[in-house]
Coordinates of C-alpha atoms in Angstrom, one line a residue:
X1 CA 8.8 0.1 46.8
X2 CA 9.1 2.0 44.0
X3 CA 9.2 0.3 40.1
X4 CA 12.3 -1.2 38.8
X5 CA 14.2 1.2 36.3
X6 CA 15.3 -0.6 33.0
X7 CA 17.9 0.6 31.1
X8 CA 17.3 2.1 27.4
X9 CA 19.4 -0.8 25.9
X10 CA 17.5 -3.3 27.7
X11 CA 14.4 -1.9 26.5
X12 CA 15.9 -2.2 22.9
X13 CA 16.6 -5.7 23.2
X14 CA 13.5 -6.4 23.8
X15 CA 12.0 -5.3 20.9
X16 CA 13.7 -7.3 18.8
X17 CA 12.7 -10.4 17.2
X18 CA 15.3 -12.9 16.9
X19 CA 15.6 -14.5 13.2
X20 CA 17.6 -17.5 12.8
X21 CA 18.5 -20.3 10.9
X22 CA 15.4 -21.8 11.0
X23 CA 13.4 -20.5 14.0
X24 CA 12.2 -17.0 15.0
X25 CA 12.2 -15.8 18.2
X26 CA 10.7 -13.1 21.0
X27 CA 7.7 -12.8 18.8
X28 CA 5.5 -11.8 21.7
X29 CA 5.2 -8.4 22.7
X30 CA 6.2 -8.2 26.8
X31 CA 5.6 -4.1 27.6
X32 CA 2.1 -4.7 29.5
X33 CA 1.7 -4.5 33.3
X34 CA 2.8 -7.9 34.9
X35 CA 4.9 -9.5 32.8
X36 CA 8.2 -8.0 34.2
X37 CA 7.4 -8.2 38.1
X38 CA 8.1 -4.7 39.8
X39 CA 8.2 -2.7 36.5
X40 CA 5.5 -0.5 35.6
X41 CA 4.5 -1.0 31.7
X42 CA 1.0 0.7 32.0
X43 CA 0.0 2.7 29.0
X44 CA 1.0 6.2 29.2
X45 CA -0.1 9.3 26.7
X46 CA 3.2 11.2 27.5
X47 CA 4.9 8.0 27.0
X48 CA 3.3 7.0 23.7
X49 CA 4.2 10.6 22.4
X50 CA 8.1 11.0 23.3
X51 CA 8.5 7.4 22.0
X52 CA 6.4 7.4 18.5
X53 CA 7.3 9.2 15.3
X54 CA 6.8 9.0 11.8
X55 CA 9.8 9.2 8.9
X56 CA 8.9 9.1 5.3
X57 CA 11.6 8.3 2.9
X58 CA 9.2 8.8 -0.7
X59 CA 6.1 10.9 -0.8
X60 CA 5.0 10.6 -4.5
X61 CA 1.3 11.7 -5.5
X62 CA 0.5 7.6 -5.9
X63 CA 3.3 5.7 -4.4
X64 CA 4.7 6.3 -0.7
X65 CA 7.0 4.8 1.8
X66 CA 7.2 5.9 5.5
X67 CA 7.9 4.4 9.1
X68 CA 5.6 4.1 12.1
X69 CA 8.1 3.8 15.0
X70 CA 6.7 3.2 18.6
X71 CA 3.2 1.4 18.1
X72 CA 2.1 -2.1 18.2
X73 CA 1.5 -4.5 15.3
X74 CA -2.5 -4.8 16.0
X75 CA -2.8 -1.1 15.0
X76 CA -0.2 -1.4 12.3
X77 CA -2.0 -4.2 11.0
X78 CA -5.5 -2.0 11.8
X79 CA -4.4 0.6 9.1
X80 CA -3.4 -1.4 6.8
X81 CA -6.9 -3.3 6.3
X82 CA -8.1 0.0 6.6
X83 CA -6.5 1.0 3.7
X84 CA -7.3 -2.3 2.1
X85 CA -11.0 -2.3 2.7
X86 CA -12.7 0.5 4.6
X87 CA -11.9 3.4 3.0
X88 CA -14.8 4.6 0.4
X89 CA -14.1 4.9 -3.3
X90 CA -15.9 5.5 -6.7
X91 CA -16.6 2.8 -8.8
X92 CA -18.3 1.0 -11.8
X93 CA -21.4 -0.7 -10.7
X94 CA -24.1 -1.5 -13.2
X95 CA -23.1 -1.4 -16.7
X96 CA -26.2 -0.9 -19.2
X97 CA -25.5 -2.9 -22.3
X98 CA -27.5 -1.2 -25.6
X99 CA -25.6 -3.0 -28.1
X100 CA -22.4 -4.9 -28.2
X101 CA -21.3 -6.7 -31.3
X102 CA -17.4 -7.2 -30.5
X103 CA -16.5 -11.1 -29.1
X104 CA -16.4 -9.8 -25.4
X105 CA -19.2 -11.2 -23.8
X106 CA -21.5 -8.6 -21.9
X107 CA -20.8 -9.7 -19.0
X108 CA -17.0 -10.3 -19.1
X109 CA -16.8 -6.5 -20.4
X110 CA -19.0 -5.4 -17.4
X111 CA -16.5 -6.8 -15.6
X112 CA -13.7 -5.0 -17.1
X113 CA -15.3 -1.6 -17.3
X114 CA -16.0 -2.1 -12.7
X115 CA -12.4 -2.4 -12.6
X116 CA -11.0 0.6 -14.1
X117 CA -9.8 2.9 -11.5
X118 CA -11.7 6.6 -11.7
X119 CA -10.8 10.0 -10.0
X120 CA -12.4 13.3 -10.0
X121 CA -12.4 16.7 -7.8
X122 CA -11.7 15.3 -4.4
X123 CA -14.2 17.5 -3.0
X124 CA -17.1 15.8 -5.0
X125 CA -15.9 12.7 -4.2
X126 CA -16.2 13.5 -0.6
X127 CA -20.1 14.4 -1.5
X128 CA -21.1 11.8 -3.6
X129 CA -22.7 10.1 -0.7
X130 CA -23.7 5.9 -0.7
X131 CA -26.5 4.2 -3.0
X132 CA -28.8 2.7 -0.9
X133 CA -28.8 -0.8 -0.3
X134 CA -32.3 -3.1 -2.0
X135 CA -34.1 -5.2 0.6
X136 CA -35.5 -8.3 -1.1
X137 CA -38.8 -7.3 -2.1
X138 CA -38.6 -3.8 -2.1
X139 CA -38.5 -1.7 -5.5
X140 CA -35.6 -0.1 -6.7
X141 CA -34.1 2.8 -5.3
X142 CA -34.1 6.1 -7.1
X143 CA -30.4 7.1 -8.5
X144 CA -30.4 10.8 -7.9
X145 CA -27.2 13.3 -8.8
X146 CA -25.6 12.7 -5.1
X147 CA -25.3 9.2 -5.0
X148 CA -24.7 8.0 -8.5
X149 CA -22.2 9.1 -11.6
X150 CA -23.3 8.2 -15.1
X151 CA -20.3 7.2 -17.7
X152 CA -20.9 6.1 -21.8
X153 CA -19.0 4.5 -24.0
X154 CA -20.0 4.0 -27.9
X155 CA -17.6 3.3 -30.0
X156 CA -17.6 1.7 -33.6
X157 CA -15.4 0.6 -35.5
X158 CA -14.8 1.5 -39.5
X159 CA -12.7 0.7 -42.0
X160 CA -9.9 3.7 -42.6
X161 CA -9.9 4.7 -46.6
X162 CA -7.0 6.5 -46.4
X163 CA -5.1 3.5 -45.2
X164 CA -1.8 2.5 -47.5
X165 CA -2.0 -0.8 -49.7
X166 CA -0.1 -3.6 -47.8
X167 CA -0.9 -2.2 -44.4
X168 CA -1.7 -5.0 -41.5
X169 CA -1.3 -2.5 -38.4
X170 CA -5.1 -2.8 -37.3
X171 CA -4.9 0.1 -35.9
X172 CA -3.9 1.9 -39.3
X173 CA -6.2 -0.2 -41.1
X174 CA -9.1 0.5 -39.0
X175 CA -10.5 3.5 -36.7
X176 CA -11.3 2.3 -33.3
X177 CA -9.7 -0.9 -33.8
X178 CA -8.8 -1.0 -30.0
X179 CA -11.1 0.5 -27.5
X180 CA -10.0 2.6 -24.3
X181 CA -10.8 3.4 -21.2
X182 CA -10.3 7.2 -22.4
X183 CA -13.2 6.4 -24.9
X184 CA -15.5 6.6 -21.4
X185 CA -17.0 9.6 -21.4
X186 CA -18.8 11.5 -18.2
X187 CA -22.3 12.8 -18.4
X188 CA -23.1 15.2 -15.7
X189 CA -26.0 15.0 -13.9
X190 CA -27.3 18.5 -11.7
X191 CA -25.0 19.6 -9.1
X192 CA -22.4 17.0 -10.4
X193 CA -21.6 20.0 -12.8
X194 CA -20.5 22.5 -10.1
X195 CA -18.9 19.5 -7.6
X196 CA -17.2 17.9 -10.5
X197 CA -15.6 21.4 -12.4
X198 CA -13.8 21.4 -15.6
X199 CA -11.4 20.2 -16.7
X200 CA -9.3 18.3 -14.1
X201 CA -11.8 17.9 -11.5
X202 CA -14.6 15.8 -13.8
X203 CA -14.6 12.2 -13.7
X204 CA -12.8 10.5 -15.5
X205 CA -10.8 7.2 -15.5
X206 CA -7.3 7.3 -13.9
X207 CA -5.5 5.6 -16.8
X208 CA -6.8 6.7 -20.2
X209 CA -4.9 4.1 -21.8
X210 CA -6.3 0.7 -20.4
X211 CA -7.3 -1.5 -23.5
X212 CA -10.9 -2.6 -23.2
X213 CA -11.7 -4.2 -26.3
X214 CA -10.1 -4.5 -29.8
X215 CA -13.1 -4.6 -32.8
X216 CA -13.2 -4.8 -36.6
X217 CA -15.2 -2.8 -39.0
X218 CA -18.8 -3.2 -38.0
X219 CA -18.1 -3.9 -34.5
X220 CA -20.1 -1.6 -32.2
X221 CA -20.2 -0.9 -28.5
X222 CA -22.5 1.2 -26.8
X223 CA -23.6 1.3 -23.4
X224 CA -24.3 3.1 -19.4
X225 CA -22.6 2.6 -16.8
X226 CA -23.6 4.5 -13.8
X227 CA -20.6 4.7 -10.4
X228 CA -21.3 4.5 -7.2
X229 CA -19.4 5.1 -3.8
X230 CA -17.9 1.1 -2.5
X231 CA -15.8 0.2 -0.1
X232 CA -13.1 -2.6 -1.0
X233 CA -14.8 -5.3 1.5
X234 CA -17.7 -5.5 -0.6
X235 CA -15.7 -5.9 -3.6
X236 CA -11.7 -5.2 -4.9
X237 CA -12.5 -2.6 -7.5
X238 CA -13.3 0.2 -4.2
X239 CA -10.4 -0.6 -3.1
X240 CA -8.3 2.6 -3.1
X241 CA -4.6 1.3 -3.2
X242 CA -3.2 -1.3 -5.6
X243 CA -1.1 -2.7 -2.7
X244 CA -0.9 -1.0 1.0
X245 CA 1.8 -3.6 3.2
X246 CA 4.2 -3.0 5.8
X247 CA 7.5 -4.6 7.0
X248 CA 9.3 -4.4 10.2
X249 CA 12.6 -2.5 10.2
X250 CA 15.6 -5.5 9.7
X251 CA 18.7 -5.2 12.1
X252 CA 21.9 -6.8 11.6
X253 CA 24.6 -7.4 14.1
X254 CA 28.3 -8.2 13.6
X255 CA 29.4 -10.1 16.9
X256 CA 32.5 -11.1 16.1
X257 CA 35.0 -10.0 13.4
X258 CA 34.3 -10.7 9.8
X259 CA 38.1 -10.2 7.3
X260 CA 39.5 -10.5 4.4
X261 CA 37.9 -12.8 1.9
X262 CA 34.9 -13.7 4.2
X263 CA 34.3 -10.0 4.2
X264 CA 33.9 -9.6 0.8
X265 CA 31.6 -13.3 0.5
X266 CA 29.3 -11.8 3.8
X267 CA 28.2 -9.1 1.9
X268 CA 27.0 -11.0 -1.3
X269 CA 24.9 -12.3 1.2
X270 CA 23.0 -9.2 1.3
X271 CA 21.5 -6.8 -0.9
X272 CA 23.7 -4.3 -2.7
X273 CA 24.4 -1.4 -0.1
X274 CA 23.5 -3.3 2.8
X275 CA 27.2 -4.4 3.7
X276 CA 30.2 -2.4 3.1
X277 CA 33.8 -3.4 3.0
X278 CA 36.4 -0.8 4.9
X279 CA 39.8 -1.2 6.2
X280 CA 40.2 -1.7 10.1
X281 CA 42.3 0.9 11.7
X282 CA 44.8 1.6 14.0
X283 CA 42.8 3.0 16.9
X284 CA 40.2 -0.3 16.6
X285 CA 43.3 -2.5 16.5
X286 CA 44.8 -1.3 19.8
X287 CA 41.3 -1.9 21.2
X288 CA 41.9 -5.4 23.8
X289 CA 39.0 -8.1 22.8
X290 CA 37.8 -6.3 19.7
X291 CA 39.0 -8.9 17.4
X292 CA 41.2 -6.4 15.3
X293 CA 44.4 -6.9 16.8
X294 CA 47.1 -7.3 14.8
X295 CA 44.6 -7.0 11.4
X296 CA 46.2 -3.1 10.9
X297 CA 44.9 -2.2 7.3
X298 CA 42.6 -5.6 6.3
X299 CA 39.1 -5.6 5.0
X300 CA 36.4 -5.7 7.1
X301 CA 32.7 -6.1 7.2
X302 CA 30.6 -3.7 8.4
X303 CA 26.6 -2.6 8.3
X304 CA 26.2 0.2 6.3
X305 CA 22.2 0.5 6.0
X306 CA 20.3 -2.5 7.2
X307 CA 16.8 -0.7 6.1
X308 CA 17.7 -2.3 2.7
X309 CA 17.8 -6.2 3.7
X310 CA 15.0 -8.9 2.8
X311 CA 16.5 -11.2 5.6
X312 CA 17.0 -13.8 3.5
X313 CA 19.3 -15.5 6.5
X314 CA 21.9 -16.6 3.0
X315 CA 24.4 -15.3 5.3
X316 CA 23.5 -17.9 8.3
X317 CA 23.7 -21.1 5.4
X318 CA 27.6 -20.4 5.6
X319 CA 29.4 -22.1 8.3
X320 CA 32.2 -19.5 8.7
X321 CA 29.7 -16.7 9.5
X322 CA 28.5 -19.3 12.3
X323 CA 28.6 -16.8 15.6
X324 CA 29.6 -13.8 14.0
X325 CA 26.5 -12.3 12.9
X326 CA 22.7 -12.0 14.7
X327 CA 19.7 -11.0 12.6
X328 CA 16.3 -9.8 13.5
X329 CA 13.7 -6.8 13.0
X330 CA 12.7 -4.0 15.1
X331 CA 9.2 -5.3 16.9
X332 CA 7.8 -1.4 17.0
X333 CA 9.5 -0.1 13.8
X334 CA 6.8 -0.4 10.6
X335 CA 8.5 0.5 7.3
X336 CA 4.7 0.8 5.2
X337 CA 4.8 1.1 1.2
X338 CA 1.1 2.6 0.1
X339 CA 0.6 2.8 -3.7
X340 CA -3.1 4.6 -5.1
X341 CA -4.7 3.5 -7.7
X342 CA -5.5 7.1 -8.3
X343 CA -8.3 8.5 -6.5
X344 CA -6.6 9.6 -3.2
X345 CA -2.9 10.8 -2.9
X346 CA -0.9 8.3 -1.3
X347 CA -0.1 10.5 2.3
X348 CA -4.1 11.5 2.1
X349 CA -4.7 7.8 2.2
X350 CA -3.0 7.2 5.3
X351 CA -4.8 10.0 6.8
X352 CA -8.1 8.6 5.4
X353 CA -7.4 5.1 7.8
X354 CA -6.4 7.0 10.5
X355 CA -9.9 8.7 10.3
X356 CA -11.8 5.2 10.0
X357 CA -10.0 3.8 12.5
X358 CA -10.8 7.0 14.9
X359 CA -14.2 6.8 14.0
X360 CA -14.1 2.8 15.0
X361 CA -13.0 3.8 18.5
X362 CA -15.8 6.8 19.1
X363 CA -18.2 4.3 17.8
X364 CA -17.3 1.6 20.6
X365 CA -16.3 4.1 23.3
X366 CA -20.2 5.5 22.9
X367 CA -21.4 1.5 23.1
X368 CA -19.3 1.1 25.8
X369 CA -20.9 3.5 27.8
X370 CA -24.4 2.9 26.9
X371 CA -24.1 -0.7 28.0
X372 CA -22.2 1.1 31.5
X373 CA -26.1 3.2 32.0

């Protein structure tokens, strides 16, 4: 005996997870061998291709929003900490304080300056290469041009002369009353010169505008700080995106008619755009158990783009809507946001995980086998 066919529609109910009042249901994904008896669910490549796809809906350089369609949520979820923590990045590690007379502590500024976002030519990026790691005990490793970037900042701040009587803007008052991260400035160091070209591919923070400090005249700051190559699991400021999250696609089902004023109150429910109002017509009146019959020309509710809803079930806290409407979200369908702090573009980011995550599975597909010898 051959395995059972399902239908396509049954297959769609299945992936979706029931939200209600207060419970949600069909959390569990069922499409493995055995749990439907006599249909075959084993893991096919051909399969996996005609049912996955990818749709973007915004492709900036530093903010993107896309769909996964067709996988499951553990390699979803796999990408995004990926993108959270695994994919390697430039950033402010030791911080070399010569002299620092403003009221920021050392320390706190350190802090400050390993948090600023920095970019350069991808392709030195790509070479910078890891600093190694210090074993207790041993001395300390040699920085060389491939595995660390050196940034200065000094900056003092003066009194400006030609300043008007009766001024109290500092920043009229006084030159270099605030410090910026655009006051960071790059010193290359051998090959960095050639990897790092003028002008947009030398590093450089992200933002040039991120206060650092504010000072008054006689204030001084000058110090090193020398980058290295992080990932964000060690610490948040490798991170590469300020947020990387996903959702899964919302659905909304109108069982039974919603008219009239209810119409009108069942789409307040929702976000703007999510429900539309139109008029039920003649042919969907003459329709036998539609629930139009006799409602020629009323208002009527109807989904007009469900992609836009937060399910926030207000709609099920009304006792007229009781019956009439189903929610849930598509099990298989990942709507993913990824914003950059700067250093990748947002797409190239995604590809970045997909890379880890490929390398992850070579890794334990080569361990595999050594343990099979």
């Amino acid at each position: 005996m051959g395995p059972i066919a399902v239908s396509p529609d049954e297959l769609d109910k299945r992936k979706i997870v029931g939200v209600n009042a207060e419970t949600v249901t069909n959390v569990t994904s069922t499409d493995f061998p055995g749990h439907y008896p006599g249909e075959d669910h084993a893991w096919d490549i051909q399969s996996f291709l005609d049912s996955f796809s990818i749709k973007f809906y915004k492709n900036d350089r530093y903010d993107s929003s896309f769909s996964l369609i067709g996988i499951d949520a553990s390699i979803a979820n796999a990408f995004r900490r990926i993108l959270l923590a695994e994919i390697p990045t430039l950033a402010i590690e030791h911080v070399f304080v010569h002299n620092n007379t403003s009221i920021v502590q050392d320390e706190v500024l350190a802090h400050r300056l390993g948090l600023v976002p920095l970019t350069g030519a991808a392709e030195g990026l790509k070479w910078i290469r890891y600093y190694p790691k210090q074993a207790e005990g041993d001395s300390a490793p040699g920085a060389a041009d491939y595995n660390t970037v050196v940034l200065k900042l000094h900056v003092e701040c003066t009194k400006n002369l030609d300043s008007k009587k009766g001024e109290d803007d500092p920043l009229k008052l006084y030159h270099n009353a605030h410090v910026y991260a655009h006051h960071m400035t790059w010193e290359p160091v051998g090959r960095q010169v050639t990897m790092f070209p003028e002008p947009d591919g030398v590093i450089r923070p992200i933002n040039p505008d991120i206060l650092l400090a504010k000072m008054r005249p006689g204030q001084v700051i000058d110090l090193e700080m020398h980058c290295v190559k992080g990932l964000g699991a060690d610490h948040a400021k490798f991170s590469p995106v300020c947020t990387a999250s996903y959702r899964l696609l919302p659905t909304i089902d109108i069982i039974k008619p919603i008219l009239g004023a209810d119409a009108k109150k069942f789409a307040r429910c929702f976000p703007k755009g999510v429900i539309g109002i139109e008029e039920v017509t003649e042919t969907e009146a003459r329709i036998d158990g539609s629930g139009y019959e006799g409602h020629v020309g009323e208002k009527r509710a109807v989904v007009v783009n469900s992609f836009r809803d937060t399910v926030s079930r207000e709609c099920l806290r009304h006792d007229e809507f009781v019956g009439k409407v189903k929610l849930g979200r598509v099990r298989d369908h990942f709507i993913f946001g990824i914003e950059s702090t700067g250093q990748y573009d947002s797409d190239a980011l995604f590809l970045e995980s997909v890379k880890v995550l490929k390398a992850k599975c070579t890794d334990l597909k080569r361990d595999l086998g050594n343990i099979m010898r």
